[in-house]
Structure formats: structure tokens, C-alpha cells
XYZ file of C-alpha atoms in Angstrom:
342
model
C -73.773 -70.443 71.053
C -72.554 -71.922 67.750
C -70.528 -74.923 67.439
C -68.589 -76.822 63.932
C -69.213 -81.239 65.191
C -67.847 -83.939 63.052
C -71.324 -85.578 62.313
C -69.744 -88.718 59.972
C -66.598 -89.075 59.529
C -65.899 -88.784 55.230
C -63.148 -86.965 53.236
C -63.298 -83.429 54.155
C -64.523 -82.730 50.334
C -67.854 -84.593 51.320
C -67.900 -81.763 54.588
C -67.957 -84.217 57.369
C -68.702 -81.006 59.727
C -72.197 -79.448 60.410
C -72.177 -76.245 61.781
C -74.903 -76.309 64.430
C -76.556 -74.193 67.814
C -76.072 -76.307 70.917
C -76.052 -75.192 74.978
C -73.204 -73.432 76.076
C -71.273 -75.796 78.578
C -71.247 -76.028 82.009
C -68.611 -75.447 83.774
C -67.293 -78.170 86.113
C -66.144 -77.198 89.696
C -62.147 -77.439 88.451
C -62.686 -75.981 85.753
C -62.770 -72.602 82.935
C -65.251 -71.666 81.162
C -62.974 -69.819 77.719
C -64.775 -67.894 75.191
C -62.662 -68.626 72.548
C -60.715 -66.027 70.374
C -58.997 -68.232 68.654
C -58.313 -71.293 67.125
C -55.562 -72.607 65.128
C -56.317 -76.000 62.561
C -53.971 -78.666 63.348
C -53.294 -81.631 60.701
C -55.289 -84.207 63.800
C -58.859 -82.046 63.072
C -58.487 -83.293 59.855
C -57.615 -87.094 60.435
C -60.260 -86.737 63.615
C -63.090 -85.378 60.581
C -62.294 -87.595 58.312
C -62.337 -90.130 60.446
C -58.487 -92.240 60.532
C -58.185 -91.194 64.131
C -61.364 -93.445 65.596
C -64.358 -90.814 67.237
C -64.199 -91.252 70.643
C -67.246 -88.787 71.418
C -70.349 -88.749 69.636
C -70.313 -85.687 67.210
C -67.152 -84.135 69.240
C -66.675 -80.583 68.438
C -62.978 -80.477 66.602
C -59.750 -77.555 67.609
C -57.028 -77.781 70.534
C -55.124 -75.033 69.499
C -57.314 -72.168 71.741
C -57.015 -68.938 72.912
C -59.891 -67.495 74.694
C -61.250 -65.218 77.991
C -62.315 -66.781 81.175
C -65.918 -66.264 81.326
C -66.482 -68.332 84.023
C -65.144 -70.523 86.847
C -65.933 -73.643 88.634
C -65.978 -73.363 92.785
C -62.979 -75.174 92.914
C -60.831 -72.700 90.699
C -58.664 -70.070 92.127
C -55.730 -69.335 90.286
C -57.733 -67.880 87.484
C -60.150 -64.944 87.686
C -62.962 -63.799 84.509
C -61.227 -62.065 82.014
C -58.144 -64.027 82.080
C -56.686 -64.904 78.782
C -55.725 -68.535 78.560
C -54.488 -71.102 76.469
C -56.035 -74.223 75.785
C -54.583 -77.125 73.969
C -54.272 -80.886 73.329
C -53.718 -82.558 76.366
C -57.178 -81.969 78.579
C -57.025 -84.268 80.973
C -54.211 -87.207 82.816
C -55.850 -88.866 86.134
C -52.213 -87.342 87.485
C -51.894 -90.902 89.579
C -50.680 -93.508 87.449
C -47.390 -95.288 86.811
C -46.793 -92.963 84.006
C -48.073 -89.785 85.702
C -46.410 -89.936 88.650
C -42.846 -90.495 86.851
C -43.448 -86.915 84.894
C -44.658 -88.819 81.611
C -48.232 -87.455 82.003
C -48.224 -87.589 77.945
C -48.452 -91.396 78.271
C -51.573 -91.350 80.853
C -54.021 -94.757 79.734
C -56.575 -92.213 81.136
C -55.547 -89.417 79.240
C -58.434 -87.567 77.686
C -57.521 -84.282 74.373
C -59.672 -81.818 73.741
C -61.378 -81.729 70.491
C -61.474 -85.628 70.777
C -62.814 -86.931 74.109
C -64.097 -83.528 74.666
C -65.745 -80.661 73.211
C -62.677 -78.121 71.773
C -62.386 -74.918 70.018
C -64.707 -74.711 67.096
C -67.014 -72.962 68.394
C -67.831 -69.855 70.124
C -67.241 -71.628 73.926
C -65.598 -74.580 75.188
C -63.967 -76.100 78.710
C -60.513 -77.069 80.206
C -59.399 -78.253 83.148
C -57.683 -75.181 85.145
C -54.585 -77.676 85.834
C -54.824 -78.013 82.214
C -54.832 -73.938 80.839
C -52.197 -71.920 80.029
C -50.936 -68.784 81.113
C -50.368 -66.298 77.754
C -47.735 -63.920 77.668
C -49.511 -59.932 77.421
C -47.659 -59.476 73.998
C -48.577 -62.625 72.628
C -50.831 -61.979 70.388
C -53.623 -63.463 70.420
C -54.095 -64.917 66.250
C -50.107 -65.565 66.411
C -50.572 -67.623 70.214
C -52.916 -70.772 69.090
C -50.564 -72.653 66.337
C -47.872 -72.223 69.428
C -50.423 -74.300 71.989
C -50.426 -77.245 69.126
C -48.134 -77.254 66.387
C -45.511 -75.512 68.138
C -45.626 -77.408 71.904
C -46.024 -80.760 69.458
C -43.125 -80.065 67.421
C -40.723 -79.533 70.784
C -41.470 -81.976 71.825
C -40.487 -84.294 68.770
C -37.570 -82.116 69.235
C -36.739 -83.390 72.300
C -36.983 -86.436 71.355
C -34.848 -86.023 68.607
C -32.257 -84.969 70.711
C -29.562 -86.647 73.071
C -29.825 -85.841 77.107
C -28.133 -83.461 78.541
C -28.108 -82.890 82.417
C -26.286 -79.781 82.467
C -28.813 -78.074 79.536
C -31.897 -76.070 80.574
C -34.125 -78.335 79.946
C -31.999 -81.163 80.103
C -31.480 -81.833 76.706
C -28.847 -81.339 74.067
C -29.577 -79.774 70.181
C -28.608 -81.594 67.088
C -26.015 -80.072 64.987
C -27.760 -81.177 61.536
C -31.191 -81.350 61.734
C -33.701 -82.679 58.958
C -37.653 -81.791 59.069
C -39.968 -83.704 56.647
C -43.213 -81.891 55.803
C -43.069 -77.656 56.804
C -46.335 -77.078 57.574
C -48.335 -75.241 61.316
C -45.780 -77.548 63.744
C -42.370 -77.293 61.415
C -42.364 -74.076 60.709
C -41.884 -73.504 64.287
C -39.851 -76.111 65.553
C -37.684 -74.579 62.807
C -37.171 -71.717 64.496
C -36.377 -72.573 67.948
C -33.710 -75.280 66.796
C -31.908 -72.976 64.660
C -32.132 -70.329 67.282
C -30.368 -73.203 69.703
C -27.407 -73.365 67.185
C -28.773 -76.179 64.593
C -28.615 -76.237 60.955
C -31.718 -76.998 59.558
C -32.141 -78.951 56.114
C -36.176 -79.234 54.866
C -37.864 -81.063 52.341
C -41.410 -79.918 51.627
C -43.315 -80.371 48.454
C -45.186 -77.555 47.678
C -43.133 -74.147 46.872
C -45.146 -71.914 49.406
C -43.548 -74.094 52.200
C -40.132 -73.820 50.573
C -40.183 -70.321 50.202
C -40.712 -70.036 54.365
C -38.581 -72.157 55.011
C -35.620 -70.279 53.052
C -37.221 -66.964 54.869
C -37.149 -68.673 58.248
C -33.195 -69.715 57.943
C -33.303 -72.845 56.997
C -29.642 -73.832 55.970
C -31.073 -76.118 51.825
C -34.801 -76.742 51.740
C -35.078 -79.301 49.174
C -37.507 -82.384 47.900
C -39.154 -84.860 50.169
C -36.779 -87.076 48.385
C -34.279 -85.424 48.489
C -31.056 -85.901 49.967
C -29.540 -83.202 51.950
C -26.616 -81.774 51.323
C -25.030 -83.970 54.638
C -25.672 -86.790 56.763
C -28.063 -85.828 59.470
C -27.534 -86.276 63.782
C -31.464 -85.678 63.994
C -34.346 -85.839 61.715
C -38.446 -85.606 61.927
C -40.902 -86.632 60.168
C -43.601 -83.747 60.637
C -46.017 -85.118 56.544
C -48.202 -88.326 58.062
C -45.825 -90.297 55.392
C -44.911 -93.936 56.486
C -43.314 -93.716 53.078
C -40.635 -91.283 54.478
C -39.797 -93.040 57.145
C -36.142 -95.651 54.757
C -36.163 -92.475 53.081
C -35.008 -90.011 56.590
C -33.215 -93.037 57.666
C -30.783 -93.686 54.322
C -29.288 -90.040 54.626
C -28.961 -89.743 59.065
C -25.348 -90.614 60.443
C -23.949 -92.873 62.823
C -25.390 -93.305 65.934
C -28.631 -90.464 64.351
C -32.322 -90.609 65.166
C -35.411 -90.432 64.028
C -38.649 -89.121 65.071
C -42.146 -89.496 64.427
C -44.113 -86.292 65.566
C -47.158 -87.436 64.312
C -50.816 -88.672 65.915
C -51.351 -90.708 62.887
C -49.125 -92.198 59.736
C -50.135 -94.454 57.213
C -47.981 -97.595 56.306
C -43.886 -97.946 57.279
C -42.342 -99.777 54.227
C -39.934 -102.710 55.119
C -36.757 -100.890 56.316
C -33.315 -102.639 55.036
C -31.462 -103.262 58.663
C -28.552 -102.231 57.005
C -28.813 -99.458 54.430
C -31.612 -97.593 57.403
C -30.904 -99.317 61.270
C -27.282 -100.193 61.525
C -24.984 -97.945 62.696
C -27.245 -97.329 65.867
C -29.977 -95.089 64.219
C -33.142 -94.666 65.909
C -36.514 -94.476 65.691
C -38.859 -92.124 67.989
C -42.324 -91.888 68.171
C -44.280 -88.594 69.726
C -47.040 -89.027 71.834
C -48.890 -86.040 72.404
C -47.411 -83.687 75.279
C -47.086 -83.143 79.001
C -47.319 -79.777 80.671
C -44.284 -79.168 80.760
C -43.291 -79.055 76.814
C -45.605 -76.571 76.995
C -44.265 -74.477 79.511
C -40.707 -74.689 78.372
C -41.818 -74.337 74.987
C -43.379 -71.238 75.229
C -40.706 -70.214 77.592
C -37.613 -70.312 74.222
C -40.727 -69.322 71.922
C -40.888 -65.697 73.785
C -37.154 -65.199 74.264
C -36.569 -65.862 70.561
C -39.414 -64.659 69.165
C -41.118 -67.503 67.725
C -44.169 -66.239 65.528
C -46.742 -68.221 63.726
C -47.256 -67.730 60.121
C -51.031 -67.456 60.073
C -53.685 -67.707 57.230
C -57.342 -66.634 59.345
C -60.618 -68.243 58.623
C -63.556 -67.088 59.807
C -65.123 -69.514 62.163
C -68.342 -70.177 60.088
C -65.528 -71.205 57.732
C -64.082 -74.389 59.227
C -64.402 -76.231 56.704
C -62.810 -74.395 54.329
C -59.457 -74.053 55.988
C -59.716 -77.680 57.110
C -59.999 -78.467 52.990
C -57.495 -75.843 52.356
C -54.637 -77.733 54.532
C -55.302 -80.955 53.187
C -55.161 -79.935 50.174
C -51.920 -77.557 51.241
C -53.007 -74.392 49.744
C -51.309 -72.338 52.147
C -48.240 -72.518 54.461
C -47.898 -71.805 58.334
C -51.267 -72.765 59.707
C -54.482 -71.651 59.849
C -56.764 -69.745 62.372
C -59.934 -69.844 63.106
C -61.890 -66.609 64.674
C -65.708 -65.355 65.675
C -67.353 -64.216 62.829
């Protein structure tokens, strides 16, 4: 099969990825062999290729927003059949036995592994996934549009939960912020915004690039401005999607009393010193976001189907994965890039 691999981490302009031929992976007893039909291009893939995230696996194949068809089953798999369409996401496996897993925080499992980082991912013709970590996808969800939902969508939803206050009476246990700010408006933010707006939030978008600003307007943002611009009202919560530490004090200064900032990225440049009075006092909070649980994924896919959440996508052939990552880095498209077989 064809597969991209990270030959040596470097800026994407220096072509750290190489397209190679390799054997189709052997399916484990509890795994599915998945023929890749589409794979979203995530900023985390760029962090792996460029070395912002240290390699966990030599010559790893990136890609963790996979929509595919089950091609083979492991000996112990009974819940799927050959031909089923499934989704493969970032969280690849956990131990299921540690304190974090037992209390429902499997995203914090010290033994967790990740698709496209610890395990070869979807920039290939085939990949494998443990059956308990595969998602069933609604039949009416189009394949290319479904791919970004599997990380950009799920992580955006996790970030929205982290920016929210608990509400045990709500369907999924949280109260949506009424005034929400989003910093950066790429693949994840444009899906998060749709969920937040559908649930009643006024969403203020601060981002660079006119394409992204126009997409935010089309999706119903209450206001749209530059990343350093103040929104027209104090915020109950904000989420930073851009991996830029300098945005943290910017966002903190526009939070209302008791406001929460959630940092959605797996990688962030250094955060400048914060001034206690301007940026932290009045019980403002900063919360990080670490991966996701399978429950997050199921909840998000339920909400996405219910409210018609749709990814704005730009297809690239599998052979053009390095071009897609370069375009992502340069901000040459709005929404999300998706690799398709060629």
C-alpha cells in the first residue's frame, strides 16, 4: 500500500514527509483493518511532521481523522462486519484499568496511545484501529465531510465543555457559555462555533485571514475581528485554537468576572507573564484541554447530527498530503483539508 511517513521532522517547506510503499498492516485480535476513504488534515499532523511534538514512533504515518471501510476483522471482534463504514480518531487505545480510566477520564490515561503519533494513521491506503475505539458513522453523513468531525470536531467540543460550567441537569452535563470568544477559526473552531451557536451562545470570533473571517460570518458569528481586537462585550468564556501563547493574556483580559479560558491545542508557544490584576483576578480561570474521551466523541457526533453541523472541506489527493500541510501552515484555505484516494 501507499503511506506517508515522517522521515525526519523539519519545517514542512523542507519536505519532512515521504510517500513510500509498505505492507498492509496485520490486524490484531481486537482490531479492525480499515481501508481509508478520507483522512482529515489536522494541525497536530503538522506539529508531528515539524517536530513540535517529539516522535513517539520512528517513521510514523500521520493522520487521525479517518473515515474508512472495514476490510478485515481481528479474531475477537464481533461488533463490526466487513464493509461497515467507521471513523478512526486521535485516541487510539488506553489501558482501561488505571485510576483515570476508571473515573471516566481516559483522556488522561498515562498508557494512552494516539493515532498518527504512536500508531500509524490515515495518510495511507489502510490503517488499523482497536474495535472499541472505532466510531460508527450515520449513513447520511457524507464521507469527506465526516473526516474533520473525528478530531477537529471532537476536540472543539471537548474545549467547549472545558470552557463551560457544570450543569448536572443538562443533557451532557454542562451549561453553554452565553458569550463565547474563539481565537483562531480553522478546522476545529468552525465546527465548535456551529455547536455553540446551535445551543444558544453568542459567538465572537477573533482570527487572522479574511477567508476565515468570512466563514465565521456565514456561520452566524455575532462579531468577527482581528486576533488582538476586543469583542464588543465581556466574555463568559473563550477558547484559543491558534497555537500562539501570546493570545492567552489577550483572551484573559476580555473575560468577565468568573470567566474561563480553555486552551484547545496539543502544542502552544510560550505564554507571556500574566498580570494578576488585569488578567487573573476576579476568579478568571485557565484550563487546558488534553485529547478527548470516547464519550466526548459520541456526544459530539450526536449533537452534530441533530444540529446539522457541517465541515467546510477542501479535498486533496492522498499523494498531495505534503501540499495540504503546507497550505494549512500558510492559512491558504478556510475550514479543513481532507485527503482522498487518488
